[in-house]
Structures are given as structure tokens and as C-alpha cells.
């Protein structure tokens, strides 16, 4: 049976999980794939700390470049993370003619074109199934299973930290800061959680999905990104009263020749499948023109779920090698380059949730409704809530749900309402699914 050697760069949480999976399931994989996948080397600056997986001492090394140059290693697995030395090693491996597997969404979102071009130039495979959704096979589904579909839209809950916080805010009514502190104690949130709670982790994944679905990958600074840091528990409560849950959604969608890519806290109807995704779980709903809606659900992070997808990618490449094939040297299609463009944020049409602290006097709500209507924003539902802020006596919270409207129309209406003098503070605006 043909042997294929693997070298892992980075022996942290995911790297250790990959090593565990390769060692534990070597025989099973050989029987399924017809190729024996052998863990040859693991490189890390720290090779003395116990990672909970038994590895022969001669497999461990601090020399990552040596692993890349090792002729017995045909597949290099990058689990270092970030865009510094990880990028250097990935490019070095590709230029050395080695296939690469990575779970590094930040690297691919920011330097994907360079990396994919390098893979194509060297005619070697690059797989990145765990870069979006951890253990969920969303990359494989879009790239292979739905290849016969025109992808119309993708909505994804792609960050477990945010989903955990939002779930607890709804279930327990506790404030954001308190639940974030608990998430950090439990290991669900980093000491510096900004990448997660400000939406940028999700945005990296949205950019990758856009590249796969449409051959168009915007740079991160072009993408509209809203996180959950400033989300008020009142809005979680009011959304539930109207029959919605708030989720941080990645949105990737095609509108004629324009592509929409963004990340937003969004009101999702409680009877929608995405609304039932709670805790640290992730999910992605993909709509194809032939298949309709498909749902992919599971753990989006963690040692073994993420490692499961990485090991699956290793298996695919090993099988390709056994048959003398290179399937994904050009891992991301380029048919959208020069054809599509990013839709301007103001042109994106959505329903909206607006919470306004309105003066408690005759005609104030009428002023609000008139200004919305004048700007082409139609109200689908509205409710006045009991004020809970003693410092704002004379004002009452009014929640308005709109019919679909362009974002620029809603923003123009809000600007005019702000100038009208009927509000005590700027309205809260959230998108609705």
C-alpha cells in the first residue's frame, strides 16, 4: 500500500487534535482510502509540554523549515494560525511542491489570492475545509456537493463565542459584559475577544465563502462588519416578544452582477432553522437554484471537531496522490474576477428593527412614521414599550419593524428623525432576516 507522509506545523490545540486523529484512525483511513497516511514530523517551538497525545520523540522537532524540506513529507499541515510565520511556511511548502492543509481563515481571507496562485503555479493541492465552521463540511459542500447549483445566498452562524453569548442573553436576561466574562472563564472566549465579538472572525469566513461561491473575494476593509459588543439586552428581549432571536449572521449573496458580503446582528424568526442553533454551535444555510435551502450544523471550533475536518482534507489529498491527481491546485475559482463587484452597503435591501426612545407626547410617533414613509420606509409592525430608564422620563421606547427597504433609505430617515427633536437618543437599528 502506498504511504503518504504528513508534517504538522504547530502543536497547539488543533495540531494536537490532528496528530491524535491521524494516529488513532490510521488503520481505518488506510482501509477506506487505499493509502497509508503516516505522521512523520510535528514542528513547534515548544516540544516538551504534554498535549495529551502520545507521539514518538523522534517525530517532534523545532525546525519547521526542516519539516517542509523533508523528502518523506508530502503533505504539510499548518495549524499555527495568524498571518505572520504561518504565511511564510505555507508559501515555502507550496513552493517546495508539497500539498498544504490549513484551517487558517485569517490567512486565507487576507492573502488567499497569493496563496492559491502559488499552489496553482506549483501544481499542488491546497485544502482548507476547517477554515469555516470547524467540524462542519461547509467548504466541501459549496465546492463539491453544490457545484451544479448557482449559489443564491449563504447565511451563517459562524462564531461560537458570539452565539454562546447571544443564547445566554436571551435565556437568562443577563447583560453582555457579564456573560462575556463567564465565556472567558469557561474558555469559550479569548482574553482579548475583539476578533470574535466585533465580527471580524465571522467576516474572514464570509470572505472565503464568497470566493468559493462566486469566484469573488473582497478585501476585509470592503466588508460591512457589525459585531455584538454594543448589543443591548432590551433588544434581545423585545426581539423575542415579536417572535425573533438575534444571531450574528454572515451574509453572502448574489444580486445580479453584485455580490453582498457582510456580518450583522440579525433578527431571525423563531421558526427559522437558524434560530434553533444555540450555544457554541455553528450552522450555515446555503440556497442553491436547484436544491433550494440546505443546512449544515455542528461544532464550529474545538480540538477534535476542527481536527476532524483537517484529517478529512489530509485523507482527500492522500487519495489524490495515490492516483497521481492534483484536484485543487486552483482551490478558489476565478470566474467572478472582473465580472462581479461588491454591492454598496446603502443599496442592500432588508427588513429592519428600529428601537426609538420617543417623546411621550401627542404627535411624536406620527412624526416618526411620517418621516419613515417620506423616505420610502414602510412600517410592518410597531409597539410602545414600558420605559425602564428613570433618567429618560418623558420618553418611551417604541419598536418599529419595517418592510424591506434599502439601507440608504432607512439611514436617511433616521438622520431626519434625529433632527426632528422627538427622540432622546439615536435609534437602534438591526437587520431582520
CSV table of C-alpha atoms in Angstrom, one decimal:
chain,number,residue,atom,x,y,z
A,1,UNK,CA,0.0,0.0,0.0
A,2,UNK,CA,1.3,3.5,-0.9
A,3,UNK,CA,2.5,5.6,2.0
A,4,UNK,CA,2.0,9.4,2.2
A,5,UNK,CA,3.9,11.3,4.9
A,6,UNK,CA,2.4,14.2,6.8
A,7,UNK,CA,4.2,17.0,8.7
A,8,UNK,CA,2.3,19.2,11.1
A,9,UNK,CA,3.5,22.8,11.8
A,10,UNK,CA,2.1,23.9,15.1
A,11,UNK,CA,1.4,21.6,18.1
A,12,UNK,CA,-1.3,23.6,19.8
A,13,UNK,CA,-5.0,22.7,20.3
A,14,UNK,CA,-5.8,21.9,16.7
A,15,UNK,CA,-2.3,20.5,15.8
A,16,UNK,CA,-2.6,18.1,18.7
A,17,UNK,CA,-6.1,17.1,17.6
A,18,UNK,CA,-4.8,16.4,14.1
A,19,UNK,CA,-2.0,14.2,15.4
A,20,UNK,CA,-4.4,12.3,17.6
A,21,UNK,CA,-6.8,11.7,14.7
A,22,UNK,CA,-4.0,10.5,12.4
A,23,UNK,CA,-2.6,8.1,15.0
A,24,UNK,CA,-5.9,6.8,16.3
A,25,UNK,CA,-7.6,6.3,12.9
A,26,UNK,CA,-4.6,5.3,10.7
A,27,UNK,CA,-5.8,1.8,10.1
A,28,UNK,CA,-9.4,2.9,9.4
A,29,UNK,CA,-8.3,5.6,6.9
A,30,UNK,CA,-6.0,3.1,5.2
A,31,UNK,CA,-8.9,0.7,4.7
A,32,UNK,CA,-11.2,3.4,3.4
A,33,UNK,CA,-8.7,5.3,1.2
A,34,UNK,CA,-6.3,2.6,0.0
A,35,UNK,CA,-3.4,4.6,1.1
A,36,UNK,CA,-1.4,4.6,4.4
A,37,UNK,CA,-1.1,8.1,5.9
A,38,UNK,CA,1.9,8.3,8.2
A,39,UNK,CA,2.6,11.1,10.7
A,40,UNK,CA,6.3,11.9,10.0
A,41,UNK,CA,7.0,15.1,11.8
A,42,UNK,CA,5.5,17.7,14.2
A,43,UNK,CA,7.2,21.1,14.5
A,44,UNK,CA,6.7,23.6,17.3
A,45,UNK,CA,8.8,25.9,19.4
A,46,UNK,CA,7.6,24.0,22.5
A,47,UNK,CA,8.0,20.3,22.1
A,48,UNK,CA,8.1,19.4,25.8
A,49,UNK,CA,4.6,20.3,27.1
A,50,UNK,CA,2.2,17.4,27.3
A,51,UNK,CA,-0.6,17.8,24.7
A,52,UNK,CA,-2.5,14.7,25.8
A,53,UNK,CA,-1.4,12.7,22.7
A,54,UNK,CA,1.4,10.1,22.7
A,55,UNK,CA,3.9,10.9,20.0
A,56,UNK,CA,7.3,9.4,19.5
A,57,UNK,CA,10.1,11.8,20.5
A,58,UNK,CA,11.8,11.5,17.1
A,59,UNK,CA,8.6,12.9,15.4
A,60,UNK,CA,8.9,16.2,17.4
A,61,UNK,CA,11.2,19.0,16.2
A,62,UNK,CA,11.6,22.7,16.5
A,63,UNK,CA,12.7,23.1,12.9
A,64,UNK,CA,9.6,23.8,10.7
A,65,UNK,CA,11.7,24.5,7.6
A,66,UNK,CA,13.3,21.1,8.1
A,67,UNK,CA,9.8,19.5,8.0
A,68,UNK,CA,9.0,21.3,4.8
A,69,UNK,CA,12.2,20.2,3.2
A,70,UNK,CA,11.9,16.6,4.4
A,71,UNK,CA,11.5,14.3,1.4
A,72,UNK,CA,9.4,11.8,3.4
A,73,UNK,CA,6.8,14.6,4.0
A,74,UNK,CA,4.4,15.0,1.1
A,75,UNK,CA,1.6,16.9,2.9
A,76,UNK,CA,2.3,19.9,5.2
A,77,UNK,CA,-0.5,20.8,7.7
A,78,UNK,CA,-0.4,24.4,9.0
A,79,UNK,CA,-2.1,24.9,12.4
A,80,UNK,CA,-0.1,27.8,13.7
A,81,UNK,CA,-2.7,30.5,12.9
A,82,UNK,CA,-2.3,34.2,12.1
A,83,UNK,CA,-0.7,35.8,9.1
A,84,UNK,CA,2.9,36.0,10.1
A,85,UNK,CA,5.2,33.0,10.1
A,86,UNK,CA,2.2,30.8,9.1
A,87,UNK,CA,2.1,32.6,5.7
A,88,UNK,CA,5.9,32.2,5.3
A,89,UNK,CA,5.7,28.4,6.0
A,90,UNK,CA,2.6,27.9,3.8
A,91,UNK,CA,4.2,29.6,0.8
A,92,UNK,CA,7.5,27.7,1.4
A,93,UNK,CA,5.7,24.4,1.5
A,94,UNK,CA,3.8,25.1,-1.8
A,95,UNK,CA,7.0,26.3,-3.5
A,96,UNK,CA,8.6,23.1,-2.3
A,97,UNK,CA,6.0,21.1,-4.2
A,98,UNK,CA,4.2,20.0,-1.0
A,99,UNK,CA,0.4,19.8,-0.7
A,100,UNK,CA,-0.9,22.0,2.1
A,101,UNK,CA,-3.8,21.7,4.5
A,102,UNK,CA,-4.7,24.7,6.7
A,103,UNK,CA,-7.6,25.9,9.0
A,104,UNK,CA,-6.3,29.4,8.9
A,105,UNK,CA,-9.3,31.6,7.9
A,106,UNK,CA,-7.4,34.9,8.6
A,107,UNK,CA,-4.6,33.9,6.3
A,108,UNK,CA,-6.9,32.9,3.5
A,109,UNK,CA,-9.2,35.9,3.9
A,110,UNK,CA,-6.3,38.3,3.7
A,111,UNK,CA,-3.7,36.6,1.5
A,112,UNK,CA,-5.8,34.0,-0.3
A,113,UNK,CA,-5.1,35.1,-3.9
A,114,UNK,CA,-1.3,34.9,-3.3
A,115,UNK,CA,-1.6,31.5,-1.7
A,116,UNK,CA,-3.9,30.0,-4.3
A,117,UNK,CA,-1.8,31.4,-7.1
A,118,UNK,CA,1.3,29.8,-5.6
A,119,UNK,CA,-0.5,26.5,-5.3
A,120,UNK,CA,-1.6,26.7,-9.0
A,121,UNK,CA,1.9,27.7,-10.2
A,122,UNK,CA,3.4,24.6,-8.4
A,123,UNK,CA,0.5,22.3,-9.4
A,124,UNK,CA,-0.1,21.1,-5.8
A,125,UNK,CA,-3.2,20.7,-3.7
A,126,UNK,CA,-4.3,23.1,-1.0
A,127,UNK,CA,-7.3,22.2,1.2
A,128,UNK,CA,-8.9,24.4,3.8
A,129,UNK,CA,-12.1,22.7,4.9
A,130,UNK,CA,-11.7,23.7,8.6
A,131,UNK,CA,-11.2,27.4,7.9
A,132,UNK,CA,-15.0,28.0,8.0
A,133,UNK,CA,-17.2,26.2,10.5
A,134,UNK,CA,-14.6,24.0,12.2
A,135,UNK,CA,-16.1,20.5,12.0
A,136,UNK,CA,-18.9,21.4,9.6
A,137,UNK,CA,-18.3,20.4,6.0
A,138,UNK,CA,-19.5,23.7,4.5
A,139,UNK,CA,-16.4,24.2,2.3
A,140,UNK,CA,-16.7,20.8,0.8
A,141,UNK,CA,-20.4,21.2,0.3
A,142,UNK,CA,-20.1,24.5,-1.6
A,143,UNK,CA,-17.0,23.4,-3.6
A,144,UNK,CA,-18.2,19.9,-4.5
A,145,UNK,CA,-21.7,18.8,-3.4
A,146,UNK,CA,-23.4,22.0,-4.7
A,147,UNK,CA,-21.1,22.6,-7.7
A,148,UNK,CA,-24.1,22.1,-10.0
A,149,UNK,CA,-26.0,24.9,-8.4
A,150,UNK,CA,-26.0,28.7,-8.8
A,151,UNK,CA,-25.5,29.7,-5.2
A,152,UNK,CA,-28.1,32.3,-4.4
A,153,UNK,CA,-27.2,33.1,-0.8
A,154,UNK,CA,-25.5,31.8,2.3
A,155,UNK,CA,-26.5,32.8,5.8
A,156,UNK,CA,-24.2,31.5,8.5
A,157,UNK,CA,-23.8,31.5,12.3
A,158,UNK,CA,-20.0,31.1,12.2
A,159,UNK,CA,-18.7,32.2,15.6
A,160,UNK,CA,-19.4,30.0,18.6
A,161,UNK,CA,-18.3,32.7,21.1
A,162,UNK,CA,-20.9,35.1,19.8
A,163,UNK,CA,-23.6,32.5,19.6
A,164,UNK,CA,-23.0,31.4,23.2
A,165,UNK,CA,-23.3,35.0,24.4
A,166,UNK,CA,-26.4,35.7,22.5
A,167,UNK,CA,-28.1,32.4,23.6
A,168,UNK,CA,-27.4,33.2,27.3
A,169,UNK,CA,-28.5,36.9,26.9
A,170,UNK,CA,-31.9,35.6,25.7
A,171,UNK,CA,-32.3,32.7,28.1
A,172,UNK,CA,-31.1,34.4,31.3
A,173,UNK,CA,-31.6,38.1,30.6
A,174,UNK,CA,-28.1,38.9,31.8
A,175,UNK,CA,-26.1,41.8,30.3
A,176,UNK,CA,-23.5,41.3,27.6
A,177,UNK,CA,-20.4,42.1,29.8
A,178,UNK,CA,-21.3,39.6,32.5
A,179,UNK,CA,-21.8,36.7,30.0
A,180,UNK,CA,-18.6,37.6,28.2
A,181,UNK,CA,-16.7,37.3,31.4
A,182,UNK,CA,-18.3,33.9,32.1
A,183,UNK,CA,-17.4,32.8,28.5
A,184,UNK,CA,-13.8,33.8,29.1
A,185,UNK,CA,-13.6,31.8,32.3
A,186,UNK,CA,-15.1,28.7,30.5
A,187,UNK,CA,-12.6,29.0,27.6
A,188,UNK,CA,-15.3,30.0,25.1
A,189,UNK,CA,-13.8,33.5,24.6
A,190,UNK,CA,-10.3,34.7,24.4
A,191,UNK,CA,-8.7,37.1,26.9
A,192,UNK,CA,-8.9,39.6,24.1
A,193,UNK,CA,-12.2,38.7,22.5
A,194,UNK,CA,-12.4,41.5,19.9
A,195,UNK,CA,-11.8,39.3,16.9
A,196,UNK,CA,-14.9,37.4,17.8
A,197,UNK,CA,-17.3,39.8,19.4
A,198,UNK,CA,-16.6,42.6,16.9
A,199,UNK,CA,-17.4,40.3,14.0
A,200,UNK,CA,-14.1,40.0,12.2
A,201,UNK,CA,-13.6,36.3,12.7
A,202,UNK,CA,-17.0,35.8,11.0
A,203,UNK,CA,-16.0,38.3,8.3
A,204,UNK,CA,-12.9,36.3,7.4
A,205,UNK,CA,-15.1,33.2,6.9
A,206,UNK,CA,-17.6,35.2,4.9
A,207,UNK,CA,-14.9,36.3,2.5
A,208,UNK,CA,-13.8,32.7,2.0
A,209,UNK,CA,-17.3,31.6,1.3
A,210,UNK,CA,-17.8,34.5,-1.2
A,211,UNK,CA,-14.6,33.3,-3.1
A,212,UNK,CA,-15.9,29.7,-3.2
A,213,UNK,CA,-19.5,30.6,-4.2
A,214,UNK,CA,-18.8,33.4,-6.7
A,215,UNK,CA,-15.1,33.5,-7.5
A,216,UNK,CA,-15.1,36.9,-5.9
A,217,UNK,CA,-13.2,37.6,-2.7
A,218,UNK,CA,-13.4,41.1,-1.3
A,219,UNK,CA,-10.8,42.5,1.0
A,220,UNK,CA,-11.8,42.7,4.6
A,221,UNK,CA,-11.8,46.5,4.6
A,222,UNK,CA,-14.5,46.5,1.9
A,223,UNK,CA,-16.9,44.3,4.0
A,224,UNK,CA,-19.5,45.9,6.3
A,225,UNK,CA,-18.9,44.3,9.7
A,226,UNK,CA,-21.0,44.8,12.8
A,227,UNK,CA,-20.4,42.9,16.0
A,228,UNK,CA,-22.3,42.3,19.2
A,229,UNK,CA,-20.2,44.3,21.6
A,230,UNK,CA,-22.8,47.1,21.9
A,231,UNK,CA,-25.9,44.9,21.8
A,232,UNK,CA,-28.5,45.9,24.4
A,233,UNK,CA,-30.3,43.2,26.3
A,234,UNK,CA,-33.5,45.2,25.8
A,235,UNK,CA,-33.3,44.5,22.1
A,236,UNK,CA,-32.8,40.8,22.7
A,237,UNK,CA,-35.9,40.9,24.9
A,238,UNK,CA,-38.0,42.9,22.5
A,239,UNK,CA,-37.0,40.8,19.5
A,240,UNK,CA,-38.2,37.7,21.4
A,241,UNK,CA,-41.5,39.4,22.1
A,242,UNK,CA,-42.0,39.9,18.4
A,243,UNK,CA,-41.1,36.2,17.7
A,244,UNK,CA,-37.4,36.6,16.7
A,245,UNK,CA,-34.0,35.7,18.0
A,246,UNK,CA,-30.9,37.8,17.5
A,247,UNK,CA,-28.0,36.0,15.8
A,248,UNK,CA,-24.7,37.2,14.4
A,249,UNK,CA,-25.0,36.3,10.8
A,250,UNK,CA,-22.6,36.2,7.9
A,251,UNK,CA,-24.4,37.1,4.7
A,252,UNK,CA,-23.1,36.1,1.3
A,253,UNK,CA,-25.5,36.7,-1.6
A,254,UNK,CA,-25.7,37.4,-5.3
A,255,UNK,CA,-27.8,40.2,-6.7
A,256,UNK,CA,-27.5,40.2,-10.5
A,257,UNK,CA,-23.8,41.2,-11.0
A,258,UNK,CA,-23.3,42.4,-7.5
A,259,UNK,CA,-22.2,40.4,-4.5
A,260,UNK,CA,-23.3,41.1,-1.0
A,261,UNK,CA,-20.8,40.2,1.8
A,262,UNK,CA,-21.4,41.3,5.4
A,263,UNK,CA,-21.7,40.5,9.1
A,264,UNK,CA,-24.6,41.8,11.1
A,265,UNK,CA,-26.5,41.1,14.3
A,266,UNK,CA,-29.8,40.0,12.8
A,267,UNK,CA,-33.3,39.2,13.9
A,268,UNK,CA,-34.1,35.7,12.8
A,269,UNK,CA,-37.7,34.3,13.0
A,270,UNK,CA,-38.0,31.7,15.8
A,271,UNK,CA,-39.4,29.2,13.3
A,272,UNK,CA,-36.4,29.6,11.0
A,273,UNK,CA,-33.9,26.7,11.2
A,274,UNK,CA,-31.0,29.1,12.1
A,275,UNK,CA,-32.9,30.3,15.1
A,276,UNK,CA,-32.6,26.9,16.8
A,277,UNK,CA,-28.8,27.0,16.6
A,278,UNK,CA,-27.7,27.7,20.2
A,279,UNK,CA,-24.7,27.8,22.5
A,280,UNK,CA,-21.3,27.3,20.9
A,281,UNK,CA,-22.7,25.5,17.8
A,282,UNK,CA,-22.4,26.9,14.3
A,283,UNK,CA,-24.6,26.5,11.2
A,284,UNK,CA,-24.7,27.6,7.6
A,285,UNK,CA,-27.8,27.7,5.3
A,286,UNK,CA,-27.0,27.6,1.6
A,287,UNK,CA,-29.6,28.2,-1.0
A,288,UNK,CA,-29.0,26.9,-4.5
A,289,UNK,CA,-31.1,27.4,-7.5
A,290,UNK,CA,-31.7,23.7,-8.0
A,291,UNK,CA,-31.5,22.2,-4.5
A,292,UNK,CA,-33.2,25.1,-2.6
A,293,UNK,CA,-32.2,25.5,1.1
A,294,UNK,CA,-29.6,23.2,2.7
A,295,UNK,CA,-28.5,23.3,6.3
A,296,UNK,CA,-25.1,22.4,7.7
A,297,UNK,CA,-24.8,22.3,11.5
A,298,UNK,CA,-22.3,21.2,14.1
A,299,UNK,CA,-19.4,22.3,16.3
A,300,UNK,CA,-17.5,25.2,14.8
A,301,UNK,CA,-14.4,25.0,16.9
A,302,UNK,CA,-12.6,22.8,19.4
A,303,UNK,CA,-9.7,20.4,19.2
A,304,UNK,CA,-11.4,17.3,17.7
A,305,UNK,CA,-14.2,18.8,15.6
A,306,UNK,CA,-11.7,21.1,13.8
A,307,UNK,CA,-9.2,18.3,13.6
A,308,UNK,CA,-11.8,16.0,12.1
A,309,UNK,CA,-12.1,18.3,9.0
A,310,UNK,CA,-8.4,18.8,8.8
A,311,UNK,CA,-7.8,15.0,8.8
A,312,UNK,CA,-10.5,14.6,6.2
A,313,UNK,CA,-8.7,17.0,4.0
A,314,UNK,CA,-5.4,15.1,4.5
A,315,UNK,CA,-7.2,11.9,3.5
A,316,UNK,CA,-8.5,13.5,0.3
A,317,UNK,CA,-5.1,14.7,-0.7
A,318,UNK,CA,-3.5,11.4,0.1
A,319,UNK,CA,-6.1,9.6,-2.1
A,320,UNK,CA,-5.3,12.1,-4.9
A,321,UNK,CA,-1.6,11.3,-4.6
A,322,UNK,CA,-2.3,7.6,-4.7
A,323,UNK,CA,-4.0,8.1,-8.1
A,324,UNK,CA,-1.5,10.7,-9.4
A,325,UNK,CA,-4.0,13.5,-9.3
A,326,UNK,CA,-4.0,17.2,-8.2
A,327,UNK,CA,-7.6,18.3,-7.8
A,328,UNK,CA,-7.4,21.7,-6.1
A,329,UNK,CA,-4.2,23.5,-7.1
A,330,UNK,CA,-6.6,26.3,-8.0
A,331,UNK,CA,-8.6,26.0,-4.8
A,332,UNK,CA,-10.8,29.0,-5.4
A,333,UNK,CA,-12.4,29.7,-8.8
A,334,UNK,CA,-11.8,32.9,-10.5
A,335,UNK,CA,-14.8,33.2,-12.8
A,336,UNK,CA,-16.0,36.3,-10.9
A,337,UNK,CA,-12.9,38.3,-11.3
A,338,UNK,CA,-13.6,41.4,-13.4
A,339,UNK,CA,-17.3,40.4,-13.7
A,340,UNK,CA,-18.8,40.9,-10.3
A,341,UNK,CA,-18.4,43.7,-7.8
A,342,UNK,CA,-19.3,44.3,-4.1
A,343,UNK,CA,-22.8,45.7,-3.6
A,344,UNK,CA,-22.7,49.2,-2.0
A,345,UNK,CA,-24.0,48.9,1.6
A,346,UNK,CA,-26.6,51.5,1.0
A,347,UNK,CA,-28.1,49.6,-1.8
A,348,UNK,CA,-28.7,46.4,0.2
A,349,UNK,CA,-32.4,45.8,0.9
A,350,UNK,CA,-33.5,44.2,4.2
A,351,UNK,CA,-36.2,44.5,6.7
A,352,UNK,CA,-35.2,46.4,9.8
A,353,UNK,CA,-35.8,46.6,13.5
A,354,UNK,CA,-35.7,50.1,15.0
A,355,UNK,CA,-35.9,50.9,18.7
A,356,UNK,CA,-36.5,54.6,19.3
A,357,UNK,CA,-36.9,56.5,22.6
A,358,UNK,CA,-39.8,58.8,21.5
A,359,UNK,CA,-41.1,61.8,23.3
A,360,UNK,CA,-44.3,60.8,25.3
A,361,UNK,CA,-46.5,63.5,23.7
A,362,UNK,CA,-49.2,63.7,21.1
A,363,UNK,CA,-47.9,63.6,17.6
A,364,UNK,CA,-44.4,62.3,18.3
A,365,UNK,CA,-45.0,58.8,16.9
A,366,UNK,CA,-46.8,60.4,14.0
A,367,UNK,CA,-43.7,62.4,13.2
A,368,UNK,CA,-41.6,59.3,13.3
A,369,UNK,CA,-44.0,57.4,11.0
A,370,UNK,CA,-44.3,60.3,8.6
A,371,UNK,CA,-40.6,60.7,8.2
A,372,UNK,CA,-40.1,56.9,7.6
A,373,UNK,CA,-42.9,57.0,5.0
A,374,UNK,CA,-41.5,60.0,3.2
A,375,UNK,CA,-38.2,58.2,2.8
A,376,UNK,CA,-39.9,55.1,1.4
A,377,UNK,CA,-39.7,53.0,4.5
A,378,UNK,CA,-43.0,51.2,5.3
A,379,UNK,CA,-43.9,50.0,8.8
A,380,UNK,CA,-45.0,46.4,9.2
A,381,UNK,CA,-45.4,46.4,13.0
A,382,UNK,CA,-44.9,48.8,15.9
A,383,UNK,CA,-45.3,48.6,19.7
A,384,UNK,CA,-44.8,51.0,22.5
A,385,UNK,CA,-42.9,49.5,25.5
A,386,UNK,CA,-42.8,50.4,29.1
A,387,UNK,CA,-39.9,52.7,29.9
A,388,UNK,CA,-37.2,51.3,32.2
A,389,UNK,CA,-34.9,54.3,32.4
A,390,UNK,CA,-35.7,56.8,35.1
A,391,UNK,CA,-33.2,59.2,33.6
A,392,UNK,CA,-35.3,59.5,30.4
A,393,UNK,CA,-38.7,60.4,31.9
A,394,UNK,CA,-40.9,61.9,29.3
A,395,UNK,CA,-39.7,59.4,26.6
A,396,UNK,CA,-40.9,55.9,25.9
A,397,UNK,CA,-39.3,53.1,23.9
A,398,UNK,CA,-41.1,52.4,20.6
A,399,UNK,CA,-40.1,49.4,18.5
A,400,UNK,CA,-40.8,49.5,14.8
A,401,UNK,CA,-40.4,46.6,12.3
A,402,UNK,CA,-40.2,47.7,8.7
A,403,UNK,CA,-41.0,46.1,5.4
A,404,UNK,CA,-38.0,45.6,3.1
A,405,UNK,CA,-36.2,48.8,2.4
A,406,UNK,CA,-32.8,49.9,1.1
A,407,UNK,CA,-30.3,50.7,3.8
A,408,UNK,CA,-29.7,54.2,2.5
A,409,UNK,CA,-33.4,55.0,2.7
A,410,UNK,CA,-33.5,53.8,6.4
A,411,UNK,CA,-30.4,55.8,7.2
A,412,UNK,CA,-31.8,58.9,5.6
A,413,UNK,CA,-35.0,58.5,7.6
A,414,UNK,CA,-33.1,58.0,10.8
A,415,UNK,CA,-31.0,61.2,10.2
A,416,UNK,CA,-34.2,63.2,9.6
A,417,UNK,CA,-35.9,61.7,12.7
A,418,UNK,CA,-32.8,62.6,14.8
A,419,UNK,CA,-33.1,66.2,13.6
A,420,UNK,CA,-36.8,66.3,14.4
A,421,UNK,CA,-36.4,66.5,18.2
A,422,UNK,CA,-38.8,63.7,19.0
A,423,UNK,CA,-36.0,61.3,20.2
A,424,UNK,CA,-33.9,61.3,23.4
A,425,UNK,CA,-31.0,59.3,21.7
A,426,UNK,CA,-30.0,57.7,18.4
A,427,UNK,CA,-32.2,54.8,17.4
A,428,UNK,CA,-31.0,51.2,17.5
A,429,UNK,CA,-31.1,49.7,14.0
A,430,UNK,CA,-30.8,45.9,13.4
A,431,UNK,CA,-31.3,43.9,10.3
A,432,UNK,CA,-34.0,41.3,10.0
A,433,UNK,CA,-34.0,38.0,8.1
